[in-house]
Amino acid sequence: MYDNTLQNQLFDRSKSFLNIDLSIENYDDLVEMLVFHEWKYYVDNSPLLSDFEYDQLYQKLVTLEKVDPNIIRTDSPSQRVSSDLSQQFETVPHWNPMLSLANSYNLEDLSDFDKQIRKLTQIEEESITYFVEPKLDGGSVSLVYEGDELVRSATRGNGIAGENITANAKAIYSVPLKAKFSKHGIFRAELRGEAVIEKGVFAKNNKVRQENGLEVFANPRNAATGGLRMKNPLDTKDRGLVLFIFQLAYAVDKGGNDVLPTLMQHSSSLDILEGLGFKIPRKEKQICATIEEAFEVCTTWENKREEYNYEIDGAVVKVDDIALQNKCGSTQHHPRWAIAFKFKAKQATSTLLDVEYQIGKTGAITPVAKVDPVHLAGVTVSSISLHNEEFITQKDLRLGDKVLIERAGDVIPYIVKSLQELRSGTEKKIVFPTNCPFCDTTLSKAEDQAAWRCENVVCDAQNLQRMIYHVSKEAMNIDGFGKSYVEKFFEYGWLKDISDIYNLDYDKIAVLEGFGEKSVENLRASIEAAKKNPLHKLLNSLSIHHLGKKASKLIAQQINSAFDLVDWTEENFVEIKDIGPVVAENVMYYFDQPANVEMLRRLESYGVNMNQTEEDKPKQAKEGAVFSGMTILFTGSLQTMGRKQAQALAEEHGARNISAISSKLNVLVVGEKAGSKLKKAQALGTVQILTEQEFLEAIA
Ligand code: IVH
């Protein structure tokens, strides 16, 4: 789904976004990043950001969307819960959405949560009972019981529907196959819980895997989530999963009446489940009369987290009273009556041995610390990015320093600080290179930028990175031509710059080990296909600093050939809506370099498309379209077509779809059971309201 280069890139960009104020222009990028990080977390099981950092990015997104609700994309992470649907198992809908949790990090956050609860429930003075639970770090599972029998189990999936893993759930010994729900007047129930692996079992599992030459798991969570999706339930059994139940999400009697409110408290529902044989995450003190007390419980557990048999990455504070929970309700993403209290990321110390320098596709030099290998939250860490020179100077890092390392969110290690009190006096200053470590060109740095760059257009090391990006899915998408081939061919001297990709000697490749006739033929076919790519893809694939996909598309709409840009001035660029002086300056700089233009000429001579194609042209709405220049929004359920189909029709007839009611909305189309959006639009008084039938007549 994402190749390594792109992952690297998205990671770097996410990190840089953390440190800057974002504007609407960054919105699309931000959505792309968050979708990627969700995928890393929920699908790929290897998150790159700490939850805290993810939250920061997510908050930036929410802020931008608040400033201008018109920009909200339907694929924005704020519009859905995350997805882990793999195709192995049948997809089944959950009876209630399986939500996530909002996060808190300190007493202040928890106090805000308490205030919010009081506002929602209109309780001013009276005590609110909170129930605190360990936040187990594993995989979410739902269990459905009917007539006292386990009938279905599912993973969380996208929150609305998950994967049917009933056979595997049965292989988890802490899951009762039968439970006497009828004793409590319950005919049908849906339970939620977390499948985890005991730390000791995890370590043993990994040892056996290592001995058998299998890849070891990075952490117990990965082993648990993987264990839920084994194709053979026997493998799930061998993984030694444990399922802790943390919620009775649904309970009805034979007549279909909701039994939950009669149980009164969340804690009493857990007592019932415990009585029925389920495993509940118990701790010495869980019921708290105030939010301060809940905070104390959280910090006590945090201080003792290493003593527990299971990985816990936080605590969950829940309103205990079920009636109050119902008053609070939920957002699309999380219940408003519960919040996670996240524990601090894990830390370790090591010695900073050396600093190496890497170069990116736009010439940025990244320092990387080599440290004495240290075991941290399940993996061995020996290389840590230091981001840029300023990071080193700000933290006053020196070679030989003892450093404090943190693996926030499990994967990316980070140097928190050097332990200066441990210095012996032999530590050496880190001298950032003045010249490119690869081609010796003097490095330069723009005033407002953190990175030193090599501006040598023909720097081999940079060209290598550019070629890796060029062939990737994100750029020219040359199927079957991955990073390892680029590196190999580069090493053989067959690739020096992007143009060489289109002038390969296939006979030479055919005799390489691992290459058959068929694979050479496939490679040739992919390269031939890439030659026909639209112009915007080519522009984006050149790794011009600050020129991303969106800007490439906007520019490609305005030119006949890539070579037009040789003569373009800043004025030409900034005339295009959404293109600013930074993009202009960088593209002009690129086309000012004769070596770049020569390289493009070579591309042209090898048959790579340099001209505007149909795909590059701006999409035109139908002539004289009825909704030309208008914004439109569909609400309620439509009878004759799906939402997407309706939006596409509206676009065809000149409208722009937006997703929130504001003064910017021109037309609201109401389907059946339209709710608050209709009311809001009516209140505004400026929105034209159409029924589905009227909309269809308008475009007929
Ligand atoms: S409550 C309304 N309680 O954490 C229900 N979740 O980050 C929302 N988790 O998807 C969840 N321990 O898989 C809840 N004691 C606990 C939990 C817990 C672990 C997981 C759960 C959820 C995720 C959210």
XYZ file of C-alpha atoms and ligand atoms in Angstrom:
724
model
C 0.000 0.000 0.000
C 2.784 2.436 0.899
C 6.355 1.734 -0.198
C 9.312 2.506 2.047
C 10.233 5.748 0.369
C 6.773 7.129 0.718
C 6.529 5.971 4.302
C 9.767 7.766 5.050
C 8.559 10.836 3.351
C 5.207 10.877 5.081
C 6.935 10.359 8.369
C 9.359 13.253 7.837
C 6.565 15.498 6.701
C 4.388 14.549 9.672
C 7.230 15.357 12.042
C 7.774 18.714 10.408
C 4.040 19.442 10.560
C 4.145 18.877 14.296
C 6.385 21.885 14.729
C 4.675 24.436 12.553
C 1.403 26.290 12.393
C -0.639 24.873 9.555
C -2.835 26.687 7.117
C -5.647 25.545 4.869
C -3.080 24.881 2.126
C -1.679 22.051 4.253
C -5.049 20.398 4.673
C -4.804 17.773 1.925
C -1.299 16.841 3.026
C -2.448 16.534 6.598
C -5.322 14.230 5.657
C -2.897 12.097 3.655
C -0.560 11.847 6.648
C -3.243 10.976 9.162
C -4.742 8.336 6.893
C -1.243 6.884 6.549
C -0.621 6.889 10.302
C -3.972 5.250 10.896
C -2.985 2.565 8.436
C 0.366 2.101 10.192
C -1.380 1.742 13.515
C -4.454 -0.290 12.679
C -3.475 -2.283 9.613
C 0.291 -2.518 9.466
C 0.612 -2.875 13.246
C 3.647 -0.621 13.412
C 2.773 2.965 14.298
C 5.392 5.594 13.560
C 4.087 8.343 15.791
C 3.427 8.311 19.492
C -0.255 8.619 20.316
C 0.552 12.052 21.638
C 2.046 13.156 18.341
C -0.806 11.579 16.398
C -3.243 13.483 18.610
C -1.382 16.705 17.944
C -1.670 16.189 14.180
C -5.286 15.139 14.539
C -6.023 18.279 16.556
C -4.402 20.391 13.839
C -6.752 18.768 11.359
C -9.783 19.407 13.552
C -8.703 23.035 13.972
C -8.372 23.558 10.216
C -11.744 21.937 9.676
C -13.304 24.202 12.268
C -11.887 27.288 10.583
C -13.402 26.289 7.268
C -15.876 23.411 7.382
C -16.140 23.619 3.587
C -12.803 21.915 3.216
C -13.787 18.760 5.073
C -13.041 15.787 2.862
C -15.172 12.713 3.081
C -12.003 10.684 3.661
C -10.817 12.885 6.517
C -9.997 10.841 9.641
C -12.441 13.068 11.503
C -15.236 11.630 9.382
C -14.751 8.037 10.274
C -13.155 5.560 12.620
C -10.085 3.719 11.401
C -10.067 0.620 9.275
C -8.235 -2.674 9.526
C -10.321 -4.688 7.121
C -8.113 -7.260 5.483
C -9.736 -9.566 2.990
C -9.178 -12.823 4.776
C -12.349 -12.952 6.831
C -15.972 -12.262 6.084
C -17.029 -8.739 7.089
C -19.830 -8.456 9.623
C -21.549 -5.290 10.880
C -21.382 -4.406 14.577
C -24.664 -3.802 16.317
C -23.299 -0.615 17.837
C -20.252 1.132 16.377
C -17.007 0.035 18.044
C -15.573 3.378 18.991
C -12.147 4.573 19.944
C -11.235 6.772 22.934
C -10.222 10.391 23.338
C -6.876 10.830 25.100
C -5.716 12.747 28.161
C -2.225 13.185 29.540
C -2.519 15.088 32.808
C -4.849 16.306 35.545
C -5.749 19.362 33.554
C -7.023 17.215 30.661
C -9.001 15.067 33.079
C -10.490 18.150 34.765
C -11.583 19.412 31.355
C -13.179 16.024 30.745
C -15.003 16.302 34.095
C -16.199 19.820 33.242
C -17.486 18.615 29.903
C -19.359 15.737 31.561
C -20.925 18.172 34.016
C -21.997 20.402 31.182
C -23.519 17.537 29.226
C -25.332 16.063 32.221
C -26.154 19.416 33.854
C -24.682 18.263 37.152
C -22.987 21.145 38.915
C -22.083 20.252 42.478
C -23.074 16.641 42.995
C -20.418 13.975 42.925
C -19.982 11.960 39.729
C -18.648 8.450 40.179
C -15.851 7.494 37.829
C -14.692 3.957 37.162
C -11.032 3.506 36.240
C -9.742 0.554 34.241
C -6.353 -0.428 32.892
C -6.032 0.346 29.203
C -4.802 -2.934 27.830
C -2.598 -2.782 24.778
C -3.811 -5.503 22.432
C -6.537 -5.987 19.828
C -10.234 -5.083 20.267
C -12.743 -7.882 20.013
C -16.526 -8.023 20.089
C -18.397 -11.091 21.293
C -22.067 -11.724 20.593
C -24.092 -14.099 22.750
C -27.561 -15.289 21.915
C -29.593 -17.626 24.093
C -26.549 -18.041 26.378
C -24.264 -19.184 23.546
C -21.381 -17.491 21.849
C -22.627 -17.004 18.295
C -20.202 -14.520 16.815
C -16.969 -12.718 17.385
C -15.483 -9.911 15.338
C -12.499 -7.592 15.245
C -13.069 -3.875 15.359
C -12.488 -3.333 11.618
C -13.538 0.166 10.647
C -15.696 0.510 13.760
C -18.905 -0.090 11.829
C -18.071 -3.556 10.561
C -15.283 -5.969 11.456
C -13.911 -9.353 10.495
C -15.713 -12.442 11.615
C -13.208 -14.289 13.804
C -15.620 -16.558 15.679
C -13.530 -19.670 15.179
C -10.448 -17.934 16.539
C -12.279 -16.410 19.504
C -13.312 -19.907 20.499
C -9.616 -20.798 20.603
C -9.090 -18.191 23.329
C -9.565 -19.985 26.561
C -10.749 -16.989 28.555
C -13.787 -16.684 26.254
C -16.721 -18.696 27.650
C -18.484 -20.644 24.927
C -21.643 -20.525 26.989
C -22.684 -17.996 29.617
C -25.923 -17.798 31.580
C -27.074 -14.368 30.442
C -30.676 -15.551 30.781
C -30.174 -15.487 34.549
C -30.108 -11.695 34.202
C -32.984 -11.495 31.762
C -30.644 -11.017 28.817
C -31.333 -12.883 25.576
C -28.860 -11.166 23.284
C -25.671 -9.379 24.303
C -22.646 -7.797 22.648
C -19.477 -7.554 24.734
C -16.318 -5.659 23.978
C -12.868 -6.540 25.167
C -9.166 -6.540 24.464
C -7.173 -9.609 23.435
C -3.687 -9.485 24.935
C -0.678 -11.675 25.594
C 1.006 -12.030 28.938
C 4.511 -10.554 28.872
C 6.137 -13.878 29.853
C 4.210 -15.837 27.208
C 5.176 -13.226 24.623
C 8.874 -13.541 25.503
C 8.694 -17.364 25.283
C 6.848 -17.167 21.955
C 9.490 -14.873 20.539
C 12.311 -17.103 21.716
C 10.787 -20.105 19.951
C 10.229 -18.032 16.813
C 13.819 -16.863 16.820
C 15.070 -20.428 17.204
C 12.925 -21.463 14.255
C 14.239 -18.635 12.126
C 10.891 -16.802 12.144
C 10.543 -13.053 12.404
C 10.088 -12.000 16.035
C 7.191 -9.768 17.059
C 8.032 -6.154 17.870
C 5.700 -6.093 20.875
C 2.884 -8.037 22.571
C 0.246 -5.949 20.816
C 1.395 -7.047 17.373
C 1.501 -10.649 18.522
C -2.053 -10.322 19.882
C -3.656 -8.597 16.886
C -1.909 -11.021 14.547
C -3.117 -13.904 16.711
C -6.734 -12.855 16.229
C -6.414 -13.153 12.461
C -4.744 -16.514 12.103
C -6.191 -18.599 9.290
C -6.013 -21.690 11.460
C -7.629 -21.410 14.923
C -5.010 -23.802 16.260
C -2.409 -21.130 15.640
C -4.541 -18.674 17.605
C -4.641 -21.184 20.456
C -0.851 -21.548 20.365
C -0.384 -17.806 20.571
C -1.827 -17.934 24.118
C -4.181 -14.967 23.875
C -6.243 -13.744 26.792
C -9.448 -11.759 26.364
C -10.297 -9.133 28.974
C -13.830 -7.730 28.766
C -14.248 -3.998 29.382
C -17.767 -3.266 28.224
C -21.242 -4.694 27.924
C -22.172 -2.720 24.835
C -25.615 -4.126 24.118
C -28.097 -6.242 26.067
C -31.748 -6.963 25.230
C -34.341 -9.367 26.558
C -36.426 -11.775 24.458
C -38.864 -9.005 23.625
C -36.037 -6.825 22.324
C -36.169 -4.423 25.285
C -32.933 -2.737 26.316
C -31.713 -4.277 29.589
C -28.654 -2.032 29.997
C -30.380 0.836 31.836
C -31.712 -1.578 34.469
C -28.154 -2.551 35.369
C -27.631 1.049 36.509
C -23.811 1.129 36.601
C -21.036 0.131 34.227
C -19.268 -1.406 37.232
C -22.290 -3.569 38.042
C -22.473 -4.750 34.440
C -18.842 -5.854 34.766
C -19.687 -7.618 38.042
C -22.392 -9.535 36.227
C -20.027 -10.474 33.411
C -17.411 -11.557 35.909
C -20.056 -13.707 37.546
C -20.790 -15.289 34.173
C -17.179 -16.363 33.781
C -15.620 -13.533 31.780
C -12.202 -12.163 32.556
C -12.401 -8.538 33.716
C -9.345 -6.266 34.103
C -9.436 -5.857 37.863
C -7.314 -3.580 40.011
C -7.199 -2.798 43.707
C -9.105 0.499 43.442
C -11.370 1.404 40.567
C -14.367 3.341 41.910
C -13.565 7.036 42.387
C -15.749 9.774 43.818
C -13.910 12.651 42.120
C -11.866 13.216 38.989
C -8.848 14.012 41.202
C -9.170 10.611 42.803
C -9.328 9.030 39.340
C -6.152 10.909 38.384
C -4.418 9.526 41.464
C -5.410 5.993 40.548
C -4.059 6.544 37.022
C -0.680 7.792 38.241
C -0.371 5.026 40.831
C -0.849 2.452 38.099
C 1.537 4.265 35.830
C 4.271 4.084 38.457
C 3.719 0.368 38.835
C 3.142 -0.539 35.205
C 6.241 -2.728 34.989
C 4.887 -4.961 37.762
C 1.858 -5.995 35.713
C 1.796 -9.180 33.672
C 0.231 -7.438 30.714
C 1.294 -4.395 28.754
C -0.896 -1.467 29.680
C -0.397 1.815 27.878
C -2.743 3.833 30.034
C -5.895 3.850 32.101
C -9.464 4.448 30.984
C -11.674 6.728 33.077
C -15.387 6.050 32.571
C -18.563 7.627 33.935
C -19.984 4.755 35.961
C -23.674 5.635 35.819
C -25.247 4.205 32.651
C -28.028 6.813 32.532
C -25.392 9.566 32.668
C -23.393 7.817 29.957
C -26.459 7.915 27.750
C -26.914 11.603 28.429
C -23.342 12.251 27.318
C -23.612 10.215 24.114
C -20.798 9.752 21.613
C -19.071 11.484 18.762
C -18.380 9.508 15.594
C -14.972 8.729 17.025
C -15.353 8.155 20.782
C -17.847 8.033 23.636
C -18.058 11.351 25.505
C -18.362 9.516 28.831
C -14.956 7.846 28.725
C -11.384 9.004 28.225
C -8.023 7.278 28.019
C -5.260 8.516 30.316
C -2.092 7.775 28.376
C 1.039 6.707 30.192
C 4.369 8.216 29.273
C 6.317 6.504 26.532
C 9.023 4.103 27.576
C 12.550 5.315 28.012
C 16.064 3.901 28.206
C 19.617 5.235 28.200
C 22.492 4.510 25.843
C 25.713 6.061 24.550
C 25.905 8.278 21.499
C 28.728 6.684 19.508
C 28.706 8.442 16.166
C 26.669 10.589 13.814
C 26.129 9.585 10.200
C 24.545 11.736 7.517
C 21.830 10.773 5.064
C 20.647 12.685 2.053
C 17.068 13.001 0.833
C 15.663 13.388 -2.692
C 15.580 17.161 -2.431
C 19.115 17.300 -1.068
C 18.299 17.736 2.638
C 20.956 16.317 4.918
C 19.661 14.387 7.940
C 22.005 13.529 10.801
C 21.467 10.053 12.277
C 22.815 9.070 15.684
C 24.443 5.685 16.067
C 23.981 4.535 19.657
C 25.089 1.528 21.619
C 22.276 -0.962 20.817
C 19.656 -0.816 23.540
C 16.474 -2.797 24.095
C 13.494 -0.522 24.242
C 9.803 -1.434 24.339
C 10.342 -4.663 22.455
C 12.966 -3.789 19.841
C 16.684 -3.097 19.665
C 17.504 0.498 18.868
C 20.844 1.461 17.328
C 20.055 4.318 14.897
C 18.081 7.411 15.795
C 17.294 10.355 13.559
C 18.530 13.691 14.882
C 16.417 15.573 12.306
C 18.700 18.578 11.704
C 21.614 20.592 13.029
C 19.449 22.674 15.312
C 18.197 19.561 17.098
C 21.819 18.708 17.930
C 22.744 22.178 19.111
C 19.552 22.758 21.051
C 20.061 19.550 23.001
C 23.819 20.120 23.127
C 24.450 16.522 22.086
C 28.082 15.361 22.032
C 29.800 12.198 20.857
C 30.274 9.920 23.860
C 27.284 11.392 25.698
C 24.942 9.174 27.651
C 21.545 9.897 26.172
C 17.966 9.333 27.251
C 15.979 7.612 24.503
C 12.256 7.306 24.238
C 10.213 5.063 22.016
C 7.001 6.925 21.968
C 4.108 5.076 20.373
C 6.298 1.994 20.081
C 8.339 2.439 16.952
C 10.347 5.547 16.318
C 13.065 6.139 18.880
C 13.823 9.679 19.860
C 16.659 11.281 21.857
C 15.026 13.177 24.699
C 18.240 14.677 26.102
C 21.850 14.043 26.927
C 22.592 13.221 30.567
C 25.084 16.003 31.101
C 25.610 15.113 34.741
C 27.314 11.916 33.532
C 29.872 13.643 31.295
C 33.517 12.769 31.876
C 34.979 15.594 29.842
C 36.059 13.364 26.970
C 32.862 13.933 24.978
C 33.398 15.580 21.614
C 31.407 18.288 19.912
C 29.448 17.153 16.865
C 30.655 19.124 13.891
C 27.981 19.362 11.246
C 29.573 18.999 7.810
C 29.959 22.116 5.707
C 30.134 20.031 2.535
C 27.960 17.279 1.132
C 29.276 13.993 2.569
C 28.594 12.391 -0.835
C 29.730 14.887 -3.490
C 31.606 17.484 -1.434
C 29.526 20.445 -2.653
C 29.269 23.240 -0.056
C 25.978 22.858 1.801
C 23.504 25.727 1.979
C 20.576 26.595 4.172
C 17.642 28.914 3.559
C 16.900 31.300 6.396
C 13.520 29.880 7.259
C 14.526 26.229 6.868
C 15.919 23.772 9.358
C 17.758 21.573 6.890
C 21.150 22.016 5.285
C 20.971 21.017 1.651
C 23.256 19.943 -1.119
C 22.255 21.900 -4.187
C 24.386 19.982 -6.614
C 21.918 18.971 -9.301
C 24.063 15.998 -10.280
C 24.901 14.737 -6.782
C 24.830 10.942 -7.201
C 23.495 10.207 -3.737
C 20.629 12.634 -4.269
C 19.921 11.211 -7.696
C 19.650 7.783 -6.145
C 16.947 9.025 -3.761
C 15.165 10.779 -6.619
C 15.156 7.608 -8.694
C 13.782 5.604 -5.781
C 10.953 8.112 -5.504
C 10.474 8.347 -9.267
C 9.688 4.641 -9.691
C 7.476 4.450 -6.584
C 3.702 4.098 -6.570
C 3.388 7.674 -5.444
C 5.238 9.002 -8.455
C 5.457 7.200 -11.841
C 4.251 3.918 -10.355
C 6.608 1.653 -12.301
C 5.206 -1.677 -11.246
C 7.845 -4.189 -10.167
C 10.642 -1.595 -10.098
C 11.253 -1.139 -6.385
C 13.891 0.471 -4.242
C 16.132 -2.588 -4.222
C 16.389 -2.689 -8.043
C 17.164 1.002 -8.186
C 19.908 0.530 -5.609
C 21.305 -2.498 -7.391
C 21.348 -0.893 -10.859
C 22.802 2.277 -9.353
C 25.576 0.245 -7.777
C 26.354 -1.349 -11.178
C 26.591 2.116 -12.681
C 23.578 1.586 -14.951
C 21.546 4.345 -13.347
C 22.965 7.783 -12.723
C 19.846 9.898 -13.034
C 16.122 9.501 -13.691
C 16.510 9.450 -17.476
C 18.611 6.255 -17.317
C 15.554 4.393 -16.036
C 14.144 4.672 -19.558
C 17.355 3.606 -21.288
C 18.141 0.344 -19.518
C 19.939 -2.469 -21.269
C 17.487 -5.316 -20.724
C 19.950 -7.924 -22.002
C 22.270 -7.081 -19.150
C 19.439 -7.313 -16.643
C 18.297 -10.667 -18.037
C 21.539 -12.345 -17.009
C 21.403 -11.113 -13.414
C 20.665 -13.676 -10.778
C 16.981 -13.722 -9.864
C 15.853 -12.320 -13.226
C 14.090 -14.555 -15.688
C 12.902 -13.658 -19.155
C 9.435 -13.122 -17.801
C 10.461 -10.673 -15.094
C 12.569 -8.656 -17.554
C 9.604 -8.556 -19.908
C 7.333 -7.373 -17.092
C 9.826 -4.708 -16.116
C 10.103 -3.478 -19.685
C 6.293 -3.389 -19.987
C 5.951 -1.372 -16.761
C 8.598 1.107 -17.893
C 6.941 1.450 -21.295
C 3.588 2.062 -19.606
C 5.118 4.707 -17.333
C 6.345 6.639 -20.383
C 2.719 7.435 -21.152
C 1.938 8.867 -17.721
C 0.193 12.240 -17.670
C 2.327 15.335 -17.294
C 1.334 16.043 -13.695
C 2.726 12.676 -12.620
C 5.997 13.408 -14.350
C 6.295 16.834 -12.705
C 5.648 15.356 -9.304
C 8.144 12.543 -9.911
C 11.072 14.925 -10.379
C 11.457 15.610 -6.625
C 11.436 19.379 -7.016
C 11.569 20.850 -3.548
C 8.052 21.910 -2.362
C 6.384 20.704 -5.557
C 3.884 18.088 -4.422
C 1.136 16.211 -6.227
C -1.474 18.903 -5.909
C 0.711 21.726 -7.179
C 1.927 19.481 -10.017
C -1.674 18.974 -11.099
C -2.435 22.669 -10.963
C 0.633 23.535 -13.034
C 0.052 20.735 -15.575
C -3.398 22.193 -16.243
C -1.773 25.389 -17.476
C 1.025 24.190 -19.767
C 1.320 22.334 -23.038
C 4.717 20.849 -22.336
C 7.074 20.518 -19.362
C 9.541 22.660 -21.316
C 7.146 25.630 -21.142
C 8.319 25.988 -17.557
C 11.815 26.957 -18.713
C 10.406 30.367 -19.598
C 7.901 30.732 -16.786
C 8.264 33.684 -14.422
C 6.988 34.031 -10.884
C 3.972 35.859 -12.243
C 2.909 32.857 -14.309
C 3.002 30.656 -11.245
C 1.256 32.856 -8.731
C -1.551 33.559 -11.166
C -2.613 29.974 -10.503
C -4.915 29.785 -7.507
C -3.255 27.884 -4.645
C 0.289 28.195 -6.025
C 2.470 30.469 -3.934
C 5.908 32.059 -4.334
C 7.703 29.174 -2.600
C 6.611 26.645 -5.216
C 7.291 29.220 -7.929
C 10.825 29.860 -6.725
C 11.688 26.192 -6.479
C 10.270 25.186 -9.839
C 12.004 28.157 -11.494
C 15.262 27.196 -9.821
C 14.898 23.643 -11.109
C 14.320 24.752 -14.692
C 17.174 27.269 -14.455
C 19.668 24.444 -14.060
C 20.914 23.326 -17.486
C 21.655 19.829 -16.178
C 17.998 19.383 -15.246
C 16.741 20.549 -18.617
C 19.248 18.280 -20.362
C 18.018 15.387 -18.249
C 14.429 16.200 -19.269
C 15.483 16.321 -22.919
C 16.952 12.852 -22.522
C 13.658 11.675 -20.999
C 11.864 13.101 -24.012
C 14.237 11.363 -26.404
C 13.520 8.028 -24.685
C 9.820 8.551 -25.333
C 8.632 9.781 -21.941
C 5.531 11.938 -22.269
C 6.321 15.611 -21.694
C 3.029 17.057 -22.869
C -0.332 17.842 -21.380
C -2.687 14.861 -21.728
C -6.472 14.646 -21.462
C -6.015 13.588 -17.858
C -4.103 16.781 -17.106
C -6.802 19.100 -18.394
C -9.100 20.770 -15.869
C -12.427 19.004 -15.555
C -15.147 21.119 -17.093
C -18.663 21.102 -15.801
C -21.331 20.645 -18.459
C -21.961 23.824 -20.362
C -24.560 26.101 -18.797
C -24.739 23.775 -15.783
C -27.608 24.571 -13.405
C -25.491 24.524 -10.272
C -22.542 26.261 -11.794
C -20.505 28.053 -9.104
C -22.719 26.789 -6.291
C -21.969 24.701 -3.244
C -24.237 21.786 -2.430
C -24.794 19.338 0.373
C -26.906 16.161 0.575
C -28.458 15.147 3.869
C -30.790 12.378 5.023
C -31.237 9.130 3.139
C -31.756 9.385 -0.593
C -34.248 7.040 -2.221
C -33.232 6.822 -5.862
C -29.440 6.895 -5.644
C -26.506 6.575 -3.311
C -24.827 9.580 -1.707
C -21.688 9.281 -3.832
C -23.717 9.018 -7.032
C -25.688 12.116 -6.081
C -22.504 14.056 -5.356
C -21.004 13.044 -8.678
C -24.176 14.158 -10.476
C -24.099 17.482 -8.669
C -20.468 17.983 -9.680
C -21.270 17.158 -13.268
C -23.809 19.936 -13.139
C -21.375 22.494 -11.850
C -21.762 22.223 -8.059
C -19.036 21.764 -5.473
C -19.876 19.341 -2.676
C -19.211 20.535 0.841
C -19.917 18.715 4.057
C -21.076 21.242 6.597
C -23.809 23.806 6.884
C -22.437 27.317 6.851
C -23.115 30.642 5.238
C -21.075 29.321 2.297
C -23.687 26.687 1.460
C -26.012 27.475 -1.453
C -28.107 24.336 -1.889
C -29.194 21.637 0.540
C -30.808 18.496 -0.874
C -32.853 16.705 1.761
C -33.547 13.013 1.672
C -35.667 11.127 4.184
C -35.120 11.542 7.912
C -33.052 14.694 7.451
C -32.063 15.923 10.912
C -30.107 18.778 12.379
C -28.563 19.877 9.082
C -31.983 20.755 7.673
C -32.839 22.736 10.803
C -29.542 24.616 10.661
C -29.994 25.427 6.988
C -33.517 26.669 7.620
C -32.243 28.814 10.468
C -29.622 30.367 8.191
C -32.328 31.374 5.764
C -29.860 31.747 2.885
C -29.806 28.139 1.731
C -31.975 26.887 -1.105
C -33.592 23.670 0.096
C -34.517 21.021 -2.477
C -36.091 17.607 -2.163
C -34.404 14.716 -3.929
C -37.101 14.881 -6.621
C -36.546 18.622 -7.120
C -32.826 18.060 -7.434
C -33.389 15.423 -10.118
C -35.761 17.701 -11.974
C -33.246 20.536 -11.838
C -30.560 18.496 -13.548
C -32.878 16.688 -15.952
S -13.442 1.445 26.325
C -16.762 2.785 24.458
N -11.812 0.278 28.032
O -8.434 1.007 23.632
C -15.694 1.857 24.410
N -11.136 0.438 25.775
O -7.849 3.475 22.254
C -14.403 2.401 24.066
N -8.963 -0.573 25.307
O -10.585 0.433 20.920
C -13.340 1.590 24.587
N -8.532 -1.263 27.346
O -9.669 -1.621 22.148
C -12.013 0.654 26.768
N -10.497 -0.741 29.630
C -10.691 -0.378 28.367
C -9.740 -0.633 27.356
C -10.000 -0.198 26.067
C -8.097 -1.206 26.092
C -8.773 -0.328 23.858
C -9.995 -0.604 23.027
C -10.239 0.661 22.255
C -8.920 1.357 22.363
C -9.074 2.857 22.231
